Tab-separated table of C-alpha atoms in Angstrom:
chain	number	residue	atom	x	y	z
Y	1	MET	CA	-60.497	-39.566	59.580
Y	2	ALA	CA	-62.498	-36.418	60.338
Y	3	GLY	CA	-64.378	-34.617	57.609
Y	4	THR	CA	-63.239	-31.318	56.143
Y	5	ILE	CA	-64.229	-27.872	57.352
Y	6	ALA	CA	-66.325	-27.585	54.190
Y	7	ASP	CA	-68.191	-30.759	55.194
Y	8	ASP	CA	-68.844	-29.243	58.611
Y	9	ILE	CA	-70.143	-26.028	57.062
Y	10	ARG	CA	-72.504	-27.920	54.742
Y	11	SER	CA	-73.841	-30.031	57.597
Y	12	LYS	CA	-74.665	-26.898	59.633
Y	13	LEU	CA	-76.281	-24.844	56.850
Y	14	GLY	CA	-79.781	-25.598	58.116
Y	15	ASP	CA	-78.929	-24.310	61.600
Y	16	LEU	CA	-77.451	-20.986	60.499
Y	17	SER	CA	-79.213	-17.640	60.320
Y	18	PRO	CA	-79.859	-16.208	56.824
Y	19	ALA	CA	-76.911	-13.821	57.208
Y	20	GLU	CA	-74.611	-16.600	58.422
Y	21	ARG	CA	-75.657	-18.748	55.459
Y	22	LYS	CA	-74.449	-15.954	53.165
Y	23	VAL	CA	-71.034	-16.195	54.820
Y	24	ALA	CA	-71.081	-19.969	54.452
Y	25	ARG	CA	-71.844	-19.749	50.731
Y	26	VAL	CA	-69.050	-17.233	50.166
Y	27	ILE	CA	-66.533	-19.531	51.861
Y	28	LEU	CA	-67.807	-22.666	50.111
Y	29	SER	CA	-67.827	-20.982	46.700
Y	30	GLY	CA	-64.062	-20.467	46.743
Y	31	TYR	CA	-63.049	-23.107	49.257
Y	32	PRO	CA	-60.409	-23.374	50.635
Y	33	SER	CA	-58.715	-20.145	49.500
Y	34	SER	CA	-61.762	-18.027	50.397
Y	35	GLY	CA	-61.239	-18.918	54.057
Y	36	PHE	CA	-57.941	-17.037	54.081
Y	37	GLU	CA	-59.469	-13.688	53.184
Y	38	THR	CA	-59.765	-11.098	55.949
Y	39	VAL	CA	-62.953	-10.848	57.971
Y	40	ALA	CA	-63.712	-7.524	56.287
Y	41	VAL	CA	-63.348	-8.941	52.772
Y	42	ILE	CA	-65.556	-11.942	53.521
Y	43	ALA	CA	-68.166	-9.676	55.101
Y	44	GLU	CA	-68.143	-7.408	52.048
Y	45	ARG	CA	-68.484	-10.308	49.620
Y	46	ALA	CA	-71.347	-11.779	51.643
Y	47	ALA	CA	-73.000	-8.364	52.135
Y	48	VAL	CA	-73.094	-8.835	55.899
Y	49	SER	CA	-71.418	-7.218	58.907
Y	50	THR	CA	-68.054	-8.292	60.283
Y	51	PRO	CA	-69.673	-9.484	63.559
Y	52	THR	CA	-71.772	-11.871	61.446
Y	53	VAL	CA	-68.608	-13.461	60.070
Y	54	LEU	CA	-67.268	-13.858	63.600
Y	55	ARG	CA	-70.552	-15.377	64.784
Y	56	PHE	CA	-70.375	-17.793	61.865
Y	57	VAL	CA	-66.937	-19.161	62.813
Y	58	GLY	CA	-68.122	-19.346	66.423
Y	59	ARG	CA	-71.017	-21.541	65.261
Y	60	LEU	CA	-68.427	-23.889	63.805
Y	61	GLY	CA	-66.776	-24.186	67.205
Y	62	TYR	CA	-63.758	-21.910	66.715
Y	63	ASN	CA	-62.493	-19.366	69.239
Y	64	GLY	CA	-62.275	-16.521	66.772
Y	65	PHE	CA	-61.221	-16.085	63.168
Y	66	PRO	CA	-57.487	-16.811	63.695
Y	67	ASP	CA	-58.469	-20.185	65.209
Y	68	PHE	CA	-60.623	-20.933	62.157
Y	69	GLN	CA	-57.805	-20.061	59.759
Y	70	ALA	CA	-55.304	-22.135	61.756
Y	71	ALA	CA	-57.599	-25.154	61.384
Y	72	LEU	CA	-57.899	-24.441	57.678
Y	73	ARG	CA	-54.101	-24.278	57.337
Y	74	GLY	CA	-53.839	-27.627	59.107
Y	75	GLU	CA	-56.344	-29.096	56.678
Y	76	LEU	CA	-54.376	-27.721	53.725
Y	77	ASP	CA	-51.207	-29.331	55.076
Y	78	GLU	CA	-53.035	-32.673	55.049
Y	79	ARG	CA	-54.509	-31.926	51.637
Y	80	ASN	CA	-51.063	-31.326	50.136
Y	81	ALA	CA	-49.259	-34.111	51.978
Y	82	SER	CA	-47.058	-36.525	50.060
Y	83	PRO	CA	-46.129	-40.088	51.058
Y	84	LEU	CA	-42.723	-38.735	52.109
Y	85	THR	CA	-44.118	-36.054	54.423
Y	86	LEU	CA	-46.617	-38.531	55.878
Y	87	TYR	CA	-43.792	-41.009	56.488
Y	88	GLU	CA	-41.629	-38.380	58.175
Y	89	ALA	CA	-44.524	-37.190	60.329
Y	90	ALA	CA	-45.660	-40.658	61.346
Y	91	ASP	CA	-45.556	-41.632	65.007
Y	92	ASP	CA	-43.216	-44.564	65.513
Y	93	ALA	CA	-45.434	-45.891	68.285
Y	94	VAL	CA	-48.223	-47.776	66.562
Y	95	ASP	CA	-50.873	-49.748	68.381
Y	96	ASP	CA	-49.591	-53.184	67.385
Y	97	ASP	CA	-46.545	-55.242	68.350
Y	98	GLY	CA	-44.910	-55.200	64.911
Y	99	SER	CA	-46.019	-58.733	64.144
Y	100	ALA	CA	-47.875	-59.814	61.019
Y	101	ALA	CA	-50.933	-60.512	63.146
Y	102	GLY	CA	-50.783	-57.018	64.643
Y	103	LEU	CA	-50.406	-55.436	61.219
Y	104	MET	CA	-53.385	-57.379	59.858
Y	105	SER	CA	-55.510	-56.393	62.840
Y	106	ARG	CA	-54.633	-52.732	62.422
Y	107	SER	CA	-55.255	-52.901	58.668
Y	108	ALA	CA	-58.635	-54.520	59.235
Y	109	ARG	CA	-59.692	-51.678	61.521
Y	110	LEU	CA	-58.452	-48.933	59.206
Y	111	PHE	CA	-59.736	-50.368	55.931
Y	112	SER	CA	-63.114	-51.455	57.251
Y	113	GLY	CA	-63.650	-48.093	58.950
Y	114	ALA	CA	-62.628	-46.142	55.836
Y	115	LEU	CA	-64.843	-48.270	53.617
Y	116	THR	CA	-67.865	-47.940	55.904
Y	117	ARG	CA	-67.499	-44.158	56.180
Y	118	THR	CA	-66.969	-43.721	52.451
Y	119	LEU	CA	-70.136	-45.571	51.447
Y	120	ALA	CA	-72.131	-43.933	54.254
Y	121	GLU	CA	-71.068	-40.382	53.374
Y	122	ILE	CA	-71.581	-40.382	49.605
Y	123	PRO	CA	-74.941	-38.698	48.947
Y	124	PRO	CA	-77.282	-41.156	47.166
Y	125	HIS	CA	-78.175	-38.429	44.669
Y	126	ASP	CA	-74.535	-38.136	43.564
Y	127	LEU	CA	-74.194	-41.890	43.109
Y	128	GLU	CA	-77.444	-41.987	41.125
Y	129	ARG	CA	-76.304	-39.114	38.931
Y	130	ALA	CA	-72.973	-40.816	38.220
Y	131	VAL	CA	-74.761	-44.025	37.240
Y	132	THR	CA	-77.200	-42.086	35.028
Y	133	LEU	CA	-74.417	-40.262	33.169
Y	134	LEU	CA	-72.303	-43.369	32.644
Y	135	SER	CA	-75.308	-45.437	31.555
Y	136	ASP	CA	-76.456	-42.936	28.923
Y	137	ARG	CA	-75.504	-44.573	25.617
Y	138	LYS	CA	-75.820	-41.242	23.814
Y	139	ARG	CA	-72.863	-39.958	25.808
Y	140	ARG	CA	-69.190	-40.603	25.125
Y	141	ILE	CA	-67.048	-41.514	28.150
Y	142	THR	CA	-63.409	-40.519	28.637
Y	143	LEU	CA	-61.456	-41.664	31.701
Y	144	ALA	CA	-58.412	-39.918	33.151
Y	145	GLY	CA	-56.395	-41.146	36.140
Y	146	GLY	CA	-53.397	-39.898	38.075
Y	147	ARG	CA	-50.034	-41.260	39.206
Y	148	PHE	CA	-51.524	-44.207	41.061
Y	149	THR	CA	-55.222	-43.840	40.266
Y	150	ASP	CA	-54.712	-44.498	36.563
Y	151	LEU	CA	-55.031	-48.157	37.577
Y	152	LEU	CA	-58.566	-47.517	38.828
Y	153	ALA	CA	-59.458	-45.439	35.775
Y	154	GLN	CA	-58.399	-48.410	33.667
Y	155	TYR	CA	-60.362	-50.774	35.902
Y	156	LEU	CA	-63.568	-48.753	35.593
Y	157	GLY	CA	-63.063	-48.198	31.865
Y	158	LEU	CA	-62.566	-51.885	31.096
Y	159	HIS	CA	-65.812	-52.697	32.892
Y	160	LEU	CA	-67.654	-49.950	31.017
Y	161	MET	CA	-66.343	-51.257	27.693
Y	162	GLN	CA	-68.016	-54.592	28.400
Y	163	LEU	CA	-71.344	-52.890	29.087
Y	164	ARG	CA	-71.587	-50.110	26.469
Y	165	ASP	CA	-69.924	-48.398	23.499
Y	166	ASP	CA	-68.074	-45.067	23.266
Y	167	VAL	CA	-65.658	-45.570	26.152
Y	168	ARG	CA	-62.042	-44.438	25.847
Y	169	PHE	CA	-59.008	-43.565	27.933
Y	170	LEU	CA	-57.182	-40.238	27.886
Y	171	PRO	CA	-54.188	-40.805	25.564
Y	172	ASP	CA	-50.626	-40.440	26.793
Y	173	ARG	CA	-49.217	-38.811	23.659
Y	174	ASP	CA	-49.572	-35.031	23.471
Y	175	VAL	CA	-50.978	-34.861	19.934
Y	176	GLU	CA	-53.611	-37.514	20.617
Y	177	ARG	CA	-54.546	-35.976	23.950
Y	178	THR	CA	-54.889	-32.521	22.397
Y	179	ALA	CA	-57.041	-33.875	19.565
Y	180	LEU	CA	-59.337	-35.665	22.004
Y	181	LEU	CA	-59.790	-32.637	24.248
Y	182	ALA	CA	-60.308	-30.335	21.267
Y	183	SER	CA	-63.188	-32.546	20.094
Y	184	LEU	CA	-65.174	-32.454	23.355
Y	185	THR	CA	-68.867	-31.626	23.009
Y	186	ARG	CA	-72.058	-31.619	25.061
Y	187	ARG	CA	-72.317	-35.393	24.737
Y	188	ASP	CA	-69.023	-36.035	26.544
Y	189	VAL	CA	-68.543	-37.233	30.107
Y	190	LEU	CA	-65.043	-36.924	31.570
Y	191	VAL	CA	-64.379	-39.252	34.517
Y	192	VAL	CA	-61.459	-37.939	36.570
Y	193	PHE	CA	-59.585	-39.651	39.410
Y	194	ASP	CA	-57.646	-36.965	41.314
Y	195	TYR	CA	-56.223	-37.444	44.821
Y	196	ARG	CA	-53.725	-35.434	46.876
Y	197	ARG	CA	-51.266	-34.169	45.587
Y	198	TYR	CA	-53.670	-32.918	42.922
Y	199	GLU	CA	-52.623	-32.567	39.292
Y	200	ASP	CA	-53.079	-29.232	37.525
Y	201	ASP	CA	-53.840	-30.772	34.139
Y	202	LYS	CA	-56.958	-32.447	35.566
Y	203	VAL	CA	-58.393	-29.056	36.522
Y	204	ALA	CA	-57.753	-27.677	33.044
Y	205	MET	CA	-59.370	-30.697	31.391
Y	206	ALA	CA	-62.402	-30.520	33.667
Y	207	GLN	CA	-62.824	-26.816	33.012
Y	208	LEU	CA	-62.567	-27.389	29.273
Y	209	THR	CA	-65.173	-30.162	29.428
Y	210	GLN	CA	-67.550	-27.936	31.371
Y	211	GLU	CA	-67.057	-25.036	28.953
Y	212	ARG	CA	-67.946	-27.327	26.034
Y	213	GLY	CA	-71.181	-28.335	27.769
Y	214	GLY	CA	-69.955	-31.786	28.806
Y	215	LYS	CA	-70.160	-33.328	32.266
Y	216	VAL	CA	-67.405	-34.190	34.744
Y	217	VAL	CA	-67.573	-37.070	37.233
Y	218	LEU	CA	-64.860	-36.750	39.884
Y	219	LEU	CA	-63.568	-39.461	42.207
Y	220	THR	CA	-61.356	-37.876	44.855
Y	221	ASP	CA	-60.404	-37.849	48.535
Y	222	THR	CA	-62.247	-36.126	51.382
Y	223	TRP	CA	-60.230	-32.913	50.939
Y	224	LEU	CA	-61.684	-32.620	47.424
Y	225	SER	CA	-59.599	-32.033	44.321
Y	226	PRO	CA	-59.849	-28.552	42.772
Y	227	VAL	CA	-61.593	-30.366	39.906
Y	228	SER	CA	-64.690	-30.369	42.135
Y	229	ALA	CA	-65.362	-26.755	41.118
Y	230	HIS	CA	-66.125	-27.989	37.590
Y	231	ALA	CA	-67.706	-31.367	38.385
Y	232	GLU	CA	-71.325	-32.395	37.956
Y	233	VAL	CA	-70.751	-35.279	40.384
Y	234	VAL	CA	-68.195	-35.658	43.186
Y	235	LEU	CA	-67.636	-39.073	44.796
Y	236	PRO	CA	-65.161	-38.655	47.700
Y	237	SER	CA	-63.453	-41.541	49.498
Y	238	GLN	CA	-61.619	-41.946	52.781
Y	239	VAL	CA	-57.922	-42.776	52.386
Y	240	SER	CA	-56.901	-44.151	55.819
Y	241	THR	CA	-54.143	-46.749	55.563
Y	242	PRO	CA	-51.469	-48.369	57.765
Y	243	SER	CA	-48.748	-46.955	55.486
Y	244	PRO	CA	-47.824	-43.411	54.372
Y	245	TYR	CA	-49.576	-44.081	51.048
Y	246	ASP	CA	-53.227	-43.127	50.725
Y	247	SER	CA	-55.493	-46.137	50.440
Y	248	LEU	CA	-57.496	-46.705	47.265
Y	249	VAL	CA	-59.452	-49.585	48.802
Y	250	PRO	CA	-62.566	-47.450	49.455
Y	251	THR	CA	-62.310	-45.936	45.978
Y	252	LEU	CA	-62.286	-49.394	44.453
Y	253	ALA	CA	-65.468	-50.168	46.384
Y	254	VAL	CA	-67.060	-46.977	45.003
Y	255	VAL	CA	-66.031	-47.973	41.468
Y	256	GLU	CA	-67.572	-51.421	41.854
Y	257	THR	CA	-70.722	-49.903	43.348
Y	258	VAL	CA	-71.027	-47.626	40.305
Y	259	VAL	CA	-70.518	-50.600	37.976
Y	260	ALA	CA	-73.261	-52.514	39.793
Y	261	GLY	CA	-75.589	-49.540	39.368
Y	262	ILE	CA	-74.828	-49.303	35.645
Y	263	LEU	CA	-75.525	-53.008	35.192
Y	264	THR	CA	-78.904	-52.597	36.863
Y	265	THR	CA	-79.739	-49.484	34.840
Y	266	LEU	CA	-78.761	-50.936	31.448
Y	267	GLY	CA	-80.351	-54.322	32.189
Y	268	ASP	CA	-80.844	-56.370	29.011
Y	269	GLU	CA	-78.832	-53.856	26.987
Y	270	ALA	CA	-75.772	-54.602	29.109
Y	271	HIS	CA	-76.366	-58.342	28.758
Y	272	ARG	CA	-76.579	-58.100	24.959
Y	273	HIS	CA	-73.426	-55.982	24.837
Y	274	MET	CA	-71.541	-58.471	27.013
Y	275	GLN	CA	-72.748	-61.378	24.868
Y	276	HIS	CA	-71.688	-59.622	21.655
Y	277	GLY	CA	-68.257	-58.943	23.136
Y	278	GLU	CA	-67.904	-62.546	24.258
Y	279	ASP	CA	-68.862	-63.825	20.801
Y	280	THR	CA	-66.361	-61.477	19.155
Y	281	ALA	CA	-63.572	-62.529	21.526
Y	282	ARG	CA	-64.267	-66.207	20.728
Y	283	ARG	CA	-64.142	-65.584	16.990
Y	284	ILE	CA	-60.693	-64.008	17.202
Y	285	GLY	CA	-59.366	-66.604	19.658
Y	286	LEU	CA	-59.112	-64.436	22.789
Y	287	VAL	CA	-61.191	-66.734	24.983
């Protein structure tokens, strides 16, 4: 799966002229909606000339501004796709013979490729920052998942509970959820899983956390949830799959990589916490 236009812009920042970099920053600051402004508006916001904006989109490989916006619209269609629309748009002619062996071969290619790209494209600094935040025992961790990704939020949270204190899940009941969000402070870290189609409540919660001085760690797809505007750390994953449903296989690998990093960072503290939990579980007959 190709990267986003925003990824392409970031990768080319070092090759742009100072004026073109101003255009790039204006588009990235409000991405993707900023890309649908007129050339004149973007030029005014960047304090550059309109020809500079046109040179910028040419540097990205587009034949003019309408071509750039058409590509952006195509990306937004992918960004907002549902399993139903992906199913209806799917090409019936797949590159296997319909057999179980063909399906497994195709799945192996898709999953292995998505996993390799995901782990290769996450900036090491972002992974390190996520591990640092989630390892800080002075911070309180809250995890929030989506329709399907709640399973992964639970998976990460249960691991964290074995390694440290002050880990909780976002409650389902309105009163409890409101009370939790109203009590957010600078010591809080909100871990959000948000994949297309993105959920508006996640943006509001992330914004609230940021306003209270807390930190947001976002796990999302390559199109980037709107939560990214309020996140301290963004860990994107590829979602290629042999079905119309986005794959969470690469995200699971990212989660387990983060857990491994936390174990290394906490060291003996994690071991003592695990031992205490094991002893407690034995005393109450759970193991």
